[in-house]
Short mmCIF file of C-alpha atoms in Angstrom, two decimals:
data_model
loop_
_atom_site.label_atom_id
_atom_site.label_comp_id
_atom_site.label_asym_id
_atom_site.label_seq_id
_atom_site.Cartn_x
_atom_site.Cartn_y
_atom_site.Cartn_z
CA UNK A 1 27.83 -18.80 -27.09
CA UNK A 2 23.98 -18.60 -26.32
CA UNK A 3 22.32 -15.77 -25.25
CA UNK A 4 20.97 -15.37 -21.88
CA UNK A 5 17.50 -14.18 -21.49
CA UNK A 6 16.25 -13.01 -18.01
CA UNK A 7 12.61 -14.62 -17.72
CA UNK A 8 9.74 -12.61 -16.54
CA UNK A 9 9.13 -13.01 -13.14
CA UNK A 10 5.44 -14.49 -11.83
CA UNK A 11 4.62 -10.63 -10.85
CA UNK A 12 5.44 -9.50 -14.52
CA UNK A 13 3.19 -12.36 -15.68
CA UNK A 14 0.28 -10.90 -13.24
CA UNK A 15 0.47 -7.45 -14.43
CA UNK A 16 0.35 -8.62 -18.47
CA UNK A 17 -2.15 -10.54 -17.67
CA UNK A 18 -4.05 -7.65 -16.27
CA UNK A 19 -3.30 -5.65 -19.24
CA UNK A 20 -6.66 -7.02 -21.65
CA UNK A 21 -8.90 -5.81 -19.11
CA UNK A 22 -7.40 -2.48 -18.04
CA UNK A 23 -7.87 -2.05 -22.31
CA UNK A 24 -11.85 -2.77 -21.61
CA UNK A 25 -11.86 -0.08 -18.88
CA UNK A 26 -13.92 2.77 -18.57
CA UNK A 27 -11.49 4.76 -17.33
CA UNK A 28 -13.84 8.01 -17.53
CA UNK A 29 -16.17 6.23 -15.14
CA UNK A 30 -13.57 4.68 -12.74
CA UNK A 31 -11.86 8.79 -12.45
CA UNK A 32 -15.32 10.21 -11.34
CA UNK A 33 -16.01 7.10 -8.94
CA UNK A 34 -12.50 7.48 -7.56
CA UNK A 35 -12.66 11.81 -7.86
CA UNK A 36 -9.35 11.32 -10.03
CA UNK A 37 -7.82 14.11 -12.51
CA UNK A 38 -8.12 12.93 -16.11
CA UNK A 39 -7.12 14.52 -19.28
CA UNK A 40 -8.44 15.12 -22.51
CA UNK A 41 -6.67 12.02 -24.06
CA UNK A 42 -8.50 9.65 -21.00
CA UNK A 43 -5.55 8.94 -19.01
CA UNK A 44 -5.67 8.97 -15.04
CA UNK A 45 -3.25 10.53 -13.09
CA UNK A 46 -3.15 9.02 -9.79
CA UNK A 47 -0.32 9.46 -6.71
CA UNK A 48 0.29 6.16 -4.69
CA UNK A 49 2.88 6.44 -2.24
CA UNK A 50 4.43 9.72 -3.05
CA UNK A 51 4.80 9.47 -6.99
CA UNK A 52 2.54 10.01 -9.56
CA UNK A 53 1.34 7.72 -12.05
CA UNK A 54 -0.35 7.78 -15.48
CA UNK A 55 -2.93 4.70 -16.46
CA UNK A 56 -4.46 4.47 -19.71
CA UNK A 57 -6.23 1.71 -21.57
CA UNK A 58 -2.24 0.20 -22.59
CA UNK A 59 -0.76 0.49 -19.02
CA UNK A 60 0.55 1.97 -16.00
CA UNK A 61 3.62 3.89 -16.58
CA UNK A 62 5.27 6.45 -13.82
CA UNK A 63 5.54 9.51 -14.26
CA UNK A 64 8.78 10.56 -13.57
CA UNK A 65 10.12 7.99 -16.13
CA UNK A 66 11.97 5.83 -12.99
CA UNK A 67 11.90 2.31 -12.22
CA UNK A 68 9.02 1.32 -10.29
CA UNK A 69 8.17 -1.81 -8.66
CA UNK A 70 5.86 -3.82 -10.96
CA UNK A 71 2.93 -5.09 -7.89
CA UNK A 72 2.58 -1.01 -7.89
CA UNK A 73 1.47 -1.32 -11.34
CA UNK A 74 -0.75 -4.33 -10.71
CA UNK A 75 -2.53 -2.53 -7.74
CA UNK A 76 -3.12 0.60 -9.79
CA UNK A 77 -4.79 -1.43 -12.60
CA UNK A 78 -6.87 -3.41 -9.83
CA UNK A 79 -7.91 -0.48 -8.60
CA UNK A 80 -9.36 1.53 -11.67
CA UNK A 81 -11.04 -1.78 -12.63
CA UNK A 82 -12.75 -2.12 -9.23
CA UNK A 83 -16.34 -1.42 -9.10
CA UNK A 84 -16.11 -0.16 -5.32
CA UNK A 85 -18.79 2.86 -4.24
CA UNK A 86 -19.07 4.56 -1.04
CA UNK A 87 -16.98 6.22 1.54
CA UNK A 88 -14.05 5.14 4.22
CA UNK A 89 -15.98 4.22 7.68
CA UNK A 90 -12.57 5.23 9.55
CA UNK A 91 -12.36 2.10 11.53
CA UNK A 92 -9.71 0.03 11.10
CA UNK A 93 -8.79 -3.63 11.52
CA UNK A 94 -5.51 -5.75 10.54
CA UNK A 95 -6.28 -6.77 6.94
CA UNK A 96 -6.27 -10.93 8.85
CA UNK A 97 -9.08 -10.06 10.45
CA UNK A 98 -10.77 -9.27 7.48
CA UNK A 99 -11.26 -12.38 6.01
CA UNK A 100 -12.54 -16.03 7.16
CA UNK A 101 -9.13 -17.67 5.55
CA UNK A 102 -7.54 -17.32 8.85
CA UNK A 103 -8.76 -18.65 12.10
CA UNK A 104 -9.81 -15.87 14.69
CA UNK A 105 -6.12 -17.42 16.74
CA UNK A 106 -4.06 -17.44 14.00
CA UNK A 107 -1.89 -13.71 14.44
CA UNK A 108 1.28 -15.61 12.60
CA UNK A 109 0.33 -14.02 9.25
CA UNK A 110 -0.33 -10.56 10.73
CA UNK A 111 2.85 -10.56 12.89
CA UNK A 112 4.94 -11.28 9.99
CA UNK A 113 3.76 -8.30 7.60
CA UNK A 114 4.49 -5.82 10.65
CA UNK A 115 7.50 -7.94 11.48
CA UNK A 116 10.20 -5.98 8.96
CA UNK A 117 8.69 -2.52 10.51
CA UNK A 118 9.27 -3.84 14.48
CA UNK A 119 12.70 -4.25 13.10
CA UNK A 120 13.78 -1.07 11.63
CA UNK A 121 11.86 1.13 14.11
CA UNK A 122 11.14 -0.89 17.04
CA UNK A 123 13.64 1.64 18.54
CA UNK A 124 13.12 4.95 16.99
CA UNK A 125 9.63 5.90 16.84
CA UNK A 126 10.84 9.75 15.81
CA UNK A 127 12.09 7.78 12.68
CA UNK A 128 9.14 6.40 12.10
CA UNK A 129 7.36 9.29 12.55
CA UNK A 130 9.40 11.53 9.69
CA UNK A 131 9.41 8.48 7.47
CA UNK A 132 5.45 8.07 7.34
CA UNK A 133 5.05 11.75 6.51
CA UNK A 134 7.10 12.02 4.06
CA UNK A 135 5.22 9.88 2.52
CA UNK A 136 2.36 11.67 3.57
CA UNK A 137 0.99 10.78 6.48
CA UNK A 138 -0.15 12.61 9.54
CA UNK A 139 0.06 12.30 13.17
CA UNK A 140 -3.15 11.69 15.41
CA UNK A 141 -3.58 12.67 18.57
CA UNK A 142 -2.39 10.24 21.43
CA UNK A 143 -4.83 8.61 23.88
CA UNK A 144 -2.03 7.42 26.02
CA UNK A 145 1.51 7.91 26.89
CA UNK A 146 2.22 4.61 25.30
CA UNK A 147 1.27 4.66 21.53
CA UNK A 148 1.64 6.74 18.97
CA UNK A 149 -0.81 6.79 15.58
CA UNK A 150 -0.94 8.08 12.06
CA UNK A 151 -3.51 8.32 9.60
CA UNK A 152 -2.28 8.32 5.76
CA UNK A 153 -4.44 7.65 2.45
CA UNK A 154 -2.71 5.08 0.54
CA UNK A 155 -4.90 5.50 -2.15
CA UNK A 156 -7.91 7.37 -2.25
CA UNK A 157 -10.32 6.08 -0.39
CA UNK A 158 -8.17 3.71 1.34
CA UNK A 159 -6.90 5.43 4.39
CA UNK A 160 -4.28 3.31 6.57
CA UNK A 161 -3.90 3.83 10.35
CA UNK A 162 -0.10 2.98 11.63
CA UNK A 163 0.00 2.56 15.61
CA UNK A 164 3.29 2.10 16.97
CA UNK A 165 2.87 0.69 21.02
CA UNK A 166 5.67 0.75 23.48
CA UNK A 167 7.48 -1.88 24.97
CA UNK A 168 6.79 -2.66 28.55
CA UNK A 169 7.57 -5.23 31.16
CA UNK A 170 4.83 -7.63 29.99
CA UNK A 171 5.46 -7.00 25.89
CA UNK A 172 7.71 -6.15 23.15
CA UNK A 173 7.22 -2.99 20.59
CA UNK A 174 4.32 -3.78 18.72
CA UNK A 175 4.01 -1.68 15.17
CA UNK A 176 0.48 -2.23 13.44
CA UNK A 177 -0.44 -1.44 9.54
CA UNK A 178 -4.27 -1.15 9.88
CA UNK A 179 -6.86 -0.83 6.93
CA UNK A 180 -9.96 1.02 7.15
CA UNK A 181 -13.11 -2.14 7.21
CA UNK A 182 -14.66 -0.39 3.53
CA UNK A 183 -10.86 -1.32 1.93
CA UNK A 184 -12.14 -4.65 0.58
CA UNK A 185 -15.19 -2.80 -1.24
CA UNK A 186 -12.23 -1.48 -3.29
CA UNK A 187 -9.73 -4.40 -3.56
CA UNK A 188 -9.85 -8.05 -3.03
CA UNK A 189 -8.31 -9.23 -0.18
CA UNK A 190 -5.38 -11.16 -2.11
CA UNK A 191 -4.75 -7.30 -3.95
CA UNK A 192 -4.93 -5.89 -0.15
CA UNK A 193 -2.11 -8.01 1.01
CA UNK A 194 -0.06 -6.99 -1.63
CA UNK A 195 -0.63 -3.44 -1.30
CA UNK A 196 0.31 -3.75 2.58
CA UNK A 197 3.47 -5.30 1.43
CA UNK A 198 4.11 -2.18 -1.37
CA UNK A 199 3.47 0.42 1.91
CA UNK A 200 5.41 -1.54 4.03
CA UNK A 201 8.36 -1.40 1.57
CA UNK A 202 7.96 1.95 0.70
CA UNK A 203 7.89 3.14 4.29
CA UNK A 204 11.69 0.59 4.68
CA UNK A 205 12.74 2.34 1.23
CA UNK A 206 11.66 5.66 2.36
CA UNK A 207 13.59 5.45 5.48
CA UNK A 208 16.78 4.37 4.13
CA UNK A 209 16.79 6.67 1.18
CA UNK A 210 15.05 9.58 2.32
CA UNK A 211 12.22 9.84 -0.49
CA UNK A 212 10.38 6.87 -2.65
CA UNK A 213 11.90 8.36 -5.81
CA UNK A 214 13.76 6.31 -8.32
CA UNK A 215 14.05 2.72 -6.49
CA UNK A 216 12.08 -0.18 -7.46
#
């Protein structure tokens, strides 16, 4: 009987193919840019979403030794290799108003990467609340009786604002996952999107398992 091999998925293929260029890196230079520890050997340690990770010229490996999911690898590789400068602004935007793809009417796209959050917390914004600092977050001050906010770095210098709105007789619960305006001087948009979707799922994960450690 043949053997079954499992073939690598098109998010495998992505990070491998990142792999030659994270080998050309400078990682010395992208630790100062980014004000990340780095050890005698020249390997980063960086912590995205509540877990620490180790990149070196050969990869991106965490540190605690448990699975990971691999577009958390890709982003981490993107990011040393981006040649970003500067500071957060602290103004925030949905990352589909970012770019030109989309028309100025078209809020499809950004309704569908809040969507999965609207469902699992559209009626327990105290759940939300624990869930986003745990994974580090923290709370802003309200301007109204109807919103709540939170500011947390996803990575450094890429701060996220969350605003959770309540529903009222004209509109539903809206939940928003808003990226400071410098976060494509760090990442390309396409890299953006699919570090939304990583927070997003860590903040699902998070919630359902009560920490981000050991699930891919």
């Amino acid at each position: 009987m043949n053997k079954r091999y499992s073939r690598p998925s098109s998010y495998d293929i992505i990070y491998e193919a990142l792999l030659p260029k994270l080998a050309e890196c400078n990682l010395a230079e992208s630790a100062a840019r980014f004000n990340l520890p780095i050890d005698s050997d020249g390997q980063i340690t960086i912590n995205f979403l509540k877990r620490d990770y180790l990149i070196t010229n050969t990869g991106v490996i965490p540190a605690d030794g448990k699975p990971v999911n691999i577009n958390n690898r890709s982003i981490l590789i993107h990011y040393v290799l981006s040649q970003g400068t500067g500071d957060p602004v602290y103004l925030f935007k949905h990352l589909f108003r970012m770019t030109t793809i989309f028309s100025s009417g078209d809020t499809g796209k950004a309704n569908m990467m809040d969507a999965p959050l609207i469902k699992a917390f559209g009626n327990d914004v105290d759940k939300l609340d624990k869930t986003i600092i745990k994974l580090g977050g923290e709370p802003e001050l309200s301007r109204d009786s109807y919103s709540r906010s939170w500011l947390l770095e996803v990575l450094p210098k890429i701060p996220v604002k969350f605003i959770y709105w309540e529903a009222d007789d004209d509109f539903p619960v809206e939940i928003q996952t808003l990226f400071d305006e410098s976060a494509p001087e760090f990442l390309e948009f396409e890299c953006l999107a699919f570090l939304c979707g990583c927070l997003v799922r860590a903040v699902l994960k998070t919630a359902e398992y009560g920490s981000v450690d050991g699930w891919e």
